[in-house]
Each structure stands twice: as C-alpha cells, then as structure tokens.
Short mmCIF file of C-alpha atoms in Angstrom, two decimals:
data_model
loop_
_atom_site.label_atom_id
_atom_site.label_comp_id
_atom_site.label_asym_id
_atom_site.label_seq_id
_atom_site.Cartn_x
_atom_site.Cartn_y
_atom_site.Cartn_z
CA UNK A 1 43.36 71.22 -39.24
CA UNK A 2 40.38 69.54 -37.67
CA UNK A 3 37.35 71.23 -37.20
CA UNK A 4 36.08 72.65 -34.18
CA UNK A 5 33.09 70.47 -32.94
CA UNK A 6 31.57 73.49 -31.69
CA UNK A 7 31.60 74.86 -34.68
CA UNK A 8 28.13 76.31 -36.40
CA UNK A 9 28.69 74.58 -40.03
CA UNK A 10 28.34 71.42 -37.62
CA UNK A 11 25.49 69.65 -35.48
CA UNK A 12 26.37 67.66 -32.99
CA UNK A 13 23.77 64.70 -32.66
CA UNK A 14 21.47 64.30 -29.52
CA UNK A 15 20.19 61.74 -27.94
CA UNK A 16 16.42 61.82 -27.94
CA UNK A 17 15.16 62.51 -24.31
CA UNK A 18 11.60 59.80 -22.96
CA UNK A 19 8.62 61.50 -22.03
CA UNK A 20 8.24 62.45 -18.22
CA UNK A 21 5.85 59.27 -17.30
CA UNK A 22 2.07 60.44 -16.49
CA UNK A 23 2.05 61.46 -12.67
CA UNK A 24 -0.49 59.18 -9.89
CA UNK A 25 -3.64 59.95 -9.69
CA UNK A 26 -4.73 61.58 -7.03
CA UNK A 27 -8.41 60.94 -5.70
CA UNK A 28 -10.59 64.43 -5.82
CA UNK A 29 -10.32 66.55 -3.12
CA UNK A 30 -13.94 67.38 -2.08
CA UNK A 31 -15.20 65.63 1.25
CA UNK A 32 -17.90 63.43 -0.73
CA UNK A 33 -14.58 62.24 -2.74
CA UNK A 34 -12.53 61.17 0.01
CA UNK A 35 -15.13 59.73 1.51
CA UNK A 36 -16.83 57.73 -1.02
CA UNK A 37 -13.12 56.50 -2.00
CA UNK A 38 -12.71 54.73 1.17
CA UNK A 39 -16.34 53.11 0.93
CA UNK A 40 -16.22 52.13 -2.73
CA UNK A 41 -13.76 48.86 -1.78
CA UNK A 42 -16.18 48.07 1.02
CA UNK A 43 -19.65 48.09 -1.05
CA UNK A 44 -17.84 46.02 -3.83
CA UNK A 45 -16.96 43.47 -1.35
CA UNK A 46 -20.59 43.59 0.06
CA UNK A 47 -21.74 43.21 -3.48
CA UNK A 48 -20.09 39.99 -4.62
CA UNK A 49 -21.07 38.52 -0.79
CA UNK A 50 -24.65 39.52 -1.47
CA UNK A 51 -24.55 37.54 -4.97
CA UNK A 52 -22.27 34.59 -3.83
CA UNK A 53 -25.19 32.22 -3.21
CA UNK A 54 -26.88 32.34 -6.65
CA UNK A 55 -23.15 32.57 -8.21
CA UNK A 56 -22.63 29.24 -7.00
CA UNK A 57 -25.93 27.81 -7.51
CA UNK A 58 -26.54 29.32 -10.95
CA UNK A 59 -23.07 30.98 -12.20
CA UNK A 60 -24.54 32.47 -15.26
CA UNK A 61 -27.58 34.21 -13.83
CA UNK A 62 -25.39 34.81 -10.65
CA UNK A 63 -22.89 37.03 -13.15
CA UNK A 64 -25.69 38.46 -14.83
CA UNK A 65 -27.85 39.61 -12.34
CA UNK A 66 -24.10 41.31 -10.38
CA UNK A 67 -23.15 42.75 -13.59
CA UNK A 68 -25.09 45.83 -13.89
CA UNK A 69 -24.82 46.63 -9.96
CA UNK A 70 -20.55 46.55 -10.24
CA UNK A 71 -20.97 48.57 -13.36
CA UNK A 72 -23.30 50.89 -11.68
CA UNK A 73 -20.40 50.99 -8.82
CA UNK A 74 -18.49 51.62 -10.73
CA UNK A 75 -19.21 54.42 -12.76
CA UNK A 76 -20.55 55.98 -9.64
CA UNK A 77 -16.86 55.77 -8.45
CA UNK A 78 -15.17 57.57 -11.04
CA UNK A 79 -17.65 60.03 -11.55
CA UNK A 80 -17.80 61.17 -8.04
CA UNK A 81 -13.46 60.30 -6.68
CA UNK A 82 -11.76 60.22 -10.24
CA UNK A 83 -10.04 63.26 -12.22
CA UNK A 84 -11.05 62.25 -15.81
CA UNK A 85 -8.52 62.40 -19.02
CA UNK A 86 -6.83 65.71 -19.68
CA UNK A 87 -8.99 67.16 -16.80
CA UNK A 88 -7.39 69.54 -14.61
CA UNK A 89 -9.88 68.87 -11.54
CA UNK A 90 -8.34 70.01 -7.99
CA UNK A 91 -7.05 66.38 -6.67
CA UNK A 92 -6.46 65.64 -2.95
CA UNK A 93 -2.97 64.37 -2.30
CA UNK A 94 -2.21 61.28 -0.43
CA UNK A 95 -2.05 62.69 2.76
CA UNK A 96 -5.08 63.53 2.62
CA UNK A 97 -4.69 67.75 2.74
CA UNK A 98 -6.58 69.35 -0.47
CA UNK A 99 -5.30 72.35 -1.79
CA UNK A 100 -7.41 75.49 -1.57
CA UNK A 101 -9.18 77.34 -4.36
CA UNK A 102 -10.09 80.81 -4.34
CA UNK A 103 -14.03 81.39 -4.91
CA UNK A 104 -14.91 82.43 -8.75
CA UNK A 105 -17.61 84.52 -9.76
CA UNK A 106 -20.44 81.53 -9.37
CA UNK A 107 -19.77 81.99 -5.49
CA UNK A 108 -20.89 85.61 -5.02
CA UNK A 109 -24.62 86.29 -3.47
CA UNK A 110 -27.67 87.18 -5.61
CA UNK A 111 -29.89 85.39 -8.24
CA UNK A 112 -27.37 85.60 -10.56
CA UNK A 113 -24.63 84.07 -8.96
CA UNK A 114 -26.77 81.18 -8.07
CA UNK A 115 -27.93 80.37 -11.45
CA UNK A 116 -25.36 79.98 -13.07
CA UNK A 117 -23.70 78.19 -9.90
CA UNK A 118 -26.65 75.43 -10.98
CA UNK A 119 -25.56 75.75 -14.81
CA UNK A 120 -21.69 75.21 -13.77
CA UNK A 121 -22.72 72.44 -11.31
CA UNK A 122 -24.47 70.88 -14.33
CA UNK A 123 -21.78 71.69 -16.80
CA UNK A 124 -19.34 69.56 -14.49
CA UNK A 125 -21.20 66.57 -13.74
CA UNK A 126 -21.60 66.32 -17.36
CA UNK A 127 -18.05 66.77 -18.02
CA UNK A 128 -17.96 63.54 -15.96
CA UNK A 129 -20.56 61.62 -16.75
CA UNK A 130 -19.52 61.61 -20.96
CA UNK A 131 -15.91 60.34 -20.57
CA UNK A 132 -17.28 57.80 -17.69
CA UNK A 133 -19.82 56.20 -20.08
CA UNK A 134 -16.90 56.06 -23.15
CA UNK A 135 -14.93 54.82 -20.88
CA UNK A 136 -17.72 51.54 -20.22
CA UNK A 137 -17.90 51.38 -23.87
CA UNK A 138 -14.53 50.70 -24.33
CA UNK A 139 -14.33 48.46 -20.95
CA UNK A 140 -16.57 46.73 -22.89
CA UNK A 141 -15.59 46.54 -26.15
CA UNK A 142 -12.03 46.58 -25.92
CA UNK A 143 -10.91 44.82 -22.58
CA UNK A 144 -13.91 42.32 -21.96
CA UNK A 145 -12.79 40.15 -25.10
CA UNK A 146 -8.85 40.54 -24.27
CA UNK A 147 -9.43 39.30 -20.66
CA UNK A 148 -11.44 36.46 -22.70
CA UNK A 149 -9.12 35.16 -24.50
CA UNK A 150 -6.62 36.04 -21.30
CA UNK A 151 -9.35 33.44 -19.47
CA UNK A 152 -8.84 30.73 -22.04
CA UNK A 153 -4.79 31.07 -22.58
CA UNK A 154 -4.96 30.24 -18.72
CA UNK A 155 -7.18 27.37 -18.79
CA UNK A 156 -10.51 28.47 -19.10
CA UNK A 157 -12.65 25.75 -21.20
CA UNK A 158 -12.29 26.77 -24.84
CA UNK A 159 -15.71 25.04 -26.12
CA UNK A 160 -17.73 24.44 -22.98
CA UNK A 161 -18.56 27.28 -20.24
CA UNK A 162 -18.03 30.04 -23.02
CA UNK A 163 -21.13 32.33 -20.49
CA UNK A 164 -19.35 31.71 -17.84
CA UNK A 165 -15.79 33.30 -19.64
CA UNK A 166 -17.06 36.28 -20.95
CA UNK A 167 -19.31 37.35 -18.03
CA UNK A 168 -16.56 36.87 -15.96
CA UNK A 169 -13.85 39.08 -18.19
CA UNK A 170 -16.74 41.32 -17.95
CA UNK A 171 -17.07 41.59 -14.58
CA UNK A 172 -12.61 41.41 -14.58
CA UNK A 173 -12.63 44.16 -16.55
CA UNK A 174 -14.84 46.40 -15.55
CA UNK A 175 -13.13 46.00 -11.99
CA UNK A 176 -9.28 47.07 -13.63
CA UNK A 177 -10.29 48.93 -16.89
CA UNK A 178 -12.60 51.49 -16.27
CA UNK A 179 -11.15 53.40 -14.16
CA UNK A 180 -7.94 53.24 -15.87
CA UNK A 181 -9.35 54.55 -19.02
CA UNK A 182 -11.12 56.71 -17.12
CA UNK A 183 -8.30 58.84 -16.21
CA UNK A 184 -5.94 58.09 -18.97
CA UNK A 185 -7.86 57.66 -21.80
CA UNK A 186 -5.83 55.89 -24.70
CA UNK A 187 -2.33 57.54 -23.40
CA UNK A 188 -0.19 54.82 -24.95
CA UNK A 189 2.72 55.78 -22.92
CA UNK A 190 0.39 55.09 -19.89
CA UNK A 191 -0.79 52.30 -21.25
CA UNK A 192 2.70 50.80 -22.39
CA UNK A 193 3.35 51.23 -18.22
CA UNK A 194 0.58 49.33 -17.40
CA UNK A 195 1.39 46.06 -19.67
CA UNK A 196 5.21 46.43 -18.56
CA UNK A 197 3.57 46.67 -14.57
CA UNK A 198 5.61 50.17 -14.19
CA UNK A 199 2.89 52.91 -13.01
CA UNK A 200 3.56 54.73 -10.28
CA UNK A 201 0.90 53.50 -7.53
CA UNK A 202 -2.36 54.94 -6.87
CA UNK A 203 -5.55 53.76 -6.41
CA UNK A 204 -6.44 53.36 -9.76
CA UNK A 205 -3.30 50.93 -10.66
CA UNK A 206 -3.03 49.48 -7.15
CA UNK A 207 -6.86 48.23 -8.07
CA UNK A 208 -6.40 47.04 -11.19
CA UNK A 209 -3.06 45.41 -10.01
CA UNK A 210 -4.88 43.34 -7.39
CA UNK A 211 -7.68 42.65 -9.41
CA UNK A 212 -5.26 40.76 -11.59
CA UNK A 213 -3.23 39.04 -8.59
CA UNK A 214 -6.36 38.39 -6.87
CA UNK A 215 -7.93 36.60 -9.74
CA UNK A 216 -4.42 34.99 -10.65
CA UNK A 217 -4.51 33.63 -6.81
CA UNK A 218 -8.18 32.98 -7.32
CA UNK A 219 -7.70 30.31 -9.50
CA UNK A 220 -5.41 28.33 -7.03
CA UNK A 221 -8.59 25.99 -5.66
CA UNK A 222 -10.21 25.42 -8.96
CA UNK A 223 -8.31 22.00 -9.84
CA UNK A 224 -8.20 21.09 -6.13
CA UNK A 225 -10.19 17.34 -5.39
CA UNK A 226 -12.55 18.97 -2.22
CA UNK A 227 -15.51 18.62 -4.41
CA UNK A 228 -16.95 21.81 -3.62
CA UNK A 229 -19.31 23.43 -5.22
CA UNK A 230 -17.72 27.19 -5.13
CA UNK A 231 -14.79 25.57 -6.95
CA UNK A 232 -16.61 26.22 -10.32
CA UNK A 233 -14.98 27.92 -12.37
CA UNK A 234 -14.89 31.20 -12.38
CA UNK A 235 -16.22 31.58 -9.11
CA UNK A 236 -12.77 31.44 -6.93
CA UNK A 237 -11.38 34.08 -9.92
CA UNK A 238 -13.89 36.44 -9.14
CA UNK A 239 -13.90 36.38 -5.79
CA UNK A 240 -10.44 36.77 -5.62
CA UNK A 241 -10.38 39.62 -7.87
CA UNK A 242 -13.27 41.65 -5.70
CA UNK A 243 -10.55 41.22 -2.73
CA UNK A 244 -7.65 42.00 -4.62
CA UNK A 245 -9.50 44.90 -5.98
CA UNK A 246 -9.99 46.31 -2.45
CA UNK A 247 -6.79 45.00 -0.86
CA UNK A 248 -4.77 46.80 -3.78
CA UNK A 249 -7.04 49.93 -3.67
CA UNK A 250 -6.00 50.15 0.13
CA UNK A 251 -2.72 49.77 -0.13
CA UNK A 252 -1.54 52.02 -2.73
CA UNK A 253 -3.10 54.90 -1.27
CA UNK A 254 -0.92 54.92 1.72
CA UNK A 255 1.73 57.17 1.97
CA UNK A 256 4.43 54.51 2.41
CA UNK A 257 3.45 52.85 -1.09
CA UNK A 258 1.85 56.09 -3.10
CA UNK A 259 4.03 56.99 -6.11
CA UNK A 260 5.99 53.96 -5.74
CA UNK A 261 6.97 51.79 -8.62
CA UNK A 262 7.75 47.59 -9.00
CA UNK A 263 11.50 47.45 -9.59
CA UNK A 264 11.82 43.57 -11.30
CA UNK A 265 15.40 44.25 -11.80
CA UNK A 266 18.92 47.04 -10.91
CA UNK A 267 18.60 47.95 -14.38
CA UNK A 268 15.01 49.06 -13.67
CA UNK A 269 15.81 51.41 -11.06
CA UNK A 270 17.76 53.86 -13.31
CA UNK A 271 14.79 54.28 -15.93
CA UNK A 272 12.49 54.48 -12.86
CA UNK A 273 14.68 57.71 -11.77
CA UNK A 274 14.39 59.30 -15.07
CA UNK A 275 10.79 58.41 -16.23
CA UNK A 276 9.81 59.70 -12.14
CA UNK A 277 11.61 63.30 -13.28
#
C-alpha cells in the first residue's frame, strides 16, 4: 500500500520562503526633520552654484575646496532627517502626519527630570553622530574607489586627469552612499536591491537614483564640439548629479511615487508582490 504523505515517519519538503525586503525609509518626524529635509536639496544645489566658477577655472581646487562643505551637508542631513541602522527612531510617514509618543520619565518637572532630559538629549545625538561618521568612512573607503573605476569603465581618462576622477567619485559618492549606509548599514539584502535598482522609493534611494541618472545624463555634453570650457570633464557629471540628487530626492517623497518600485519586466511584478509582503 502506499504511504500516506501525511504521514509522521515522512517530511514533506518546503520551499524556502525570501526575506520580507527592508521597508522605505521614512524621514524623522520632528519639525526640524521635516523641515531641514525639504531644504537639504536646495542648499546642495546652492553649493555646487557657489563653487561652479572655480570648478571650471581650476577643477581640482574647485572639487577640493566643495568637498568638505557637501560632506559637511551631508552628515548634517542624516544626523538631523535620517533613522540610522537598526534604529527604531519615530519616522514621519509620507504624508507628512507623525505618530504621537507618550512623554517618558525625562519629561516630568523638577531638576531631576531636566538633567537627565540633557543626558538623554546627549545620549541621542551621539547615537547619531557614531554611525554617521562610519558611515563617511566607508563612503570613503568603500564607494569612492568603486565609482572610480565606475568613472574610467565609462570613459574617464585612465592615465591623465586621475584628480579630477577620484575627487569627483568622491563627491558621487558621498551624494548616493552615505545616506544609504547610513540607514542600512551593510544589509546585503538591501544592498543586493540597490545594484538590481529594486528598493522601494524614498528619499534616500530616489537620491542616490538620480545622482546616478543625473551624472549618467551629465556626461551627454562632454564629447560635444562647442568648445566650452564647462565641458571638462567631470564638470557636466557633477552638475548633473547635484540636480539629479535633488530632482530624485523630490520626487520619491511624494505620495504618488513613495514605496513604489521599477518594474523592468511582467516577471518582475510577481517578486515585487511578495518581497513588498
């Protein structure tokens, strides 16, 4: 007779079920964050129009001199709008309505309450400042020489200009990475989304997302015969990147794109469903 399949003495094999993909992140939900958030995109434009003269008189000291003020920027920007990795920070929702928190001890009246108030107040911008300066190091260490060698696979010069290249994947990366690992850390199921262009949108992707299209578009008058002198390279990269940076920040925060992902193909839409539940 043949065995029941429901039988104990038997296992049945099961299919293995994919992680739940890592959620959109949400920008903080205290006033200064909200606000701040929609002024970051505007002071980075105002930055790279401020330095846009000496980066096309002098490129190198042009991306040295706007290097520390976009990393500045940016730290600034996920310290004060940005949940960091495995935090689990109250987070404004895209329509802008943060959810309420009842007040803890810290909150109650007396000398007591407002001490250690301070010491919690301290204890928390610590708790962002540490992962926000790991996060530089690894902009740094890790991302400036991919977008490098990114630079030259495109047609960057391989053996003259080699300032110009790595200032500028410094100043690329530091535009789509920190914030990134910022809020994900090294989550390589996050990370696999972001090389296969599958996150959910937020600002945080939508950013780095148009940094990349905006330097990709960037590029376009580069080889062009107007003999002009912002056609050096990278100059038209960057600048495309600071708008694609702001464009993209924009419009993944709105409602009607938040949470969304790139479908490429009908396939895609399936795994979309199940990585989304």
């Amino acid at each position: 007779m043949a065995s029941d399949p429901s039988s104990p003495g038997q296992s049945t094999p099961q299919t293995p079920t994919e992680k739940p993909s890592t959620p959109p992140v949400n920008i903080l939900s205290s006033p200064v964050s909200r606000v701040y958030s929609i002024i970051h995109p505007a002071l980075l434009l105002a930055l790279g129009a401020a330095h846009f003269e000496t980066l096309v008189a002098y490129p190198t000291k042009g991306l040295l001199n706007s290097l520390p003020w976009l990393t500045l920027t940016q730290i600034l920007y996920v310290v004060i709008c940005l949940p960091p990795a495995g935090s689990t920070e109250t987070t404004a929702p895209a329509d802008g309505k943060s959810s309420s928190r009842s007040p803890g001890p810290a909150s109650r009246h007396g000398k007591h309450g407002k001490r250690k108030q301070h010491v919690n107040s301290w204890a928390c911008i610590w708790s962002r400042l540490l992962p926000a300066f790991l996060a530089l190091a690894l902009t740094f260490a890790l991302a400036t020489p991919a977008l490098a060698v990114l630079l030259v696979l495109f047609g960057a010069p391989l053996t003259t200009h080699n300032a110009e290249t790595i200032l500028g994947a410094a100043h690329l990366a530091v535009l789509s990475a920190t914030a990134l690992i910022y809020t994900h850390g090294l989550d390589r199921s996050v990370w696999n989304e972001v090389w296969g262009i599958a996150r959910p949108a937020d600002a945080v992707w939508g950013s780095a997302l148009g940094t990349g299209l905006g330097a990709w578009f960037g590029a376009i008058p580069i080889p062009l015969d107007w003999d002009r002198p912002w056609q050096a390279f990278p100059i038209t990269i960057l600048t495309g990147a600071y708008i694609g940076y702001a464009v993209g920040s924009f419009v993944a925060r709105t409602p009607l794109v938040f949470g969304k992902r790139i479908i490429f193909a009908a396939e895609d839409v399936e795994d979309a469903e199940k990585k989304s539940n």
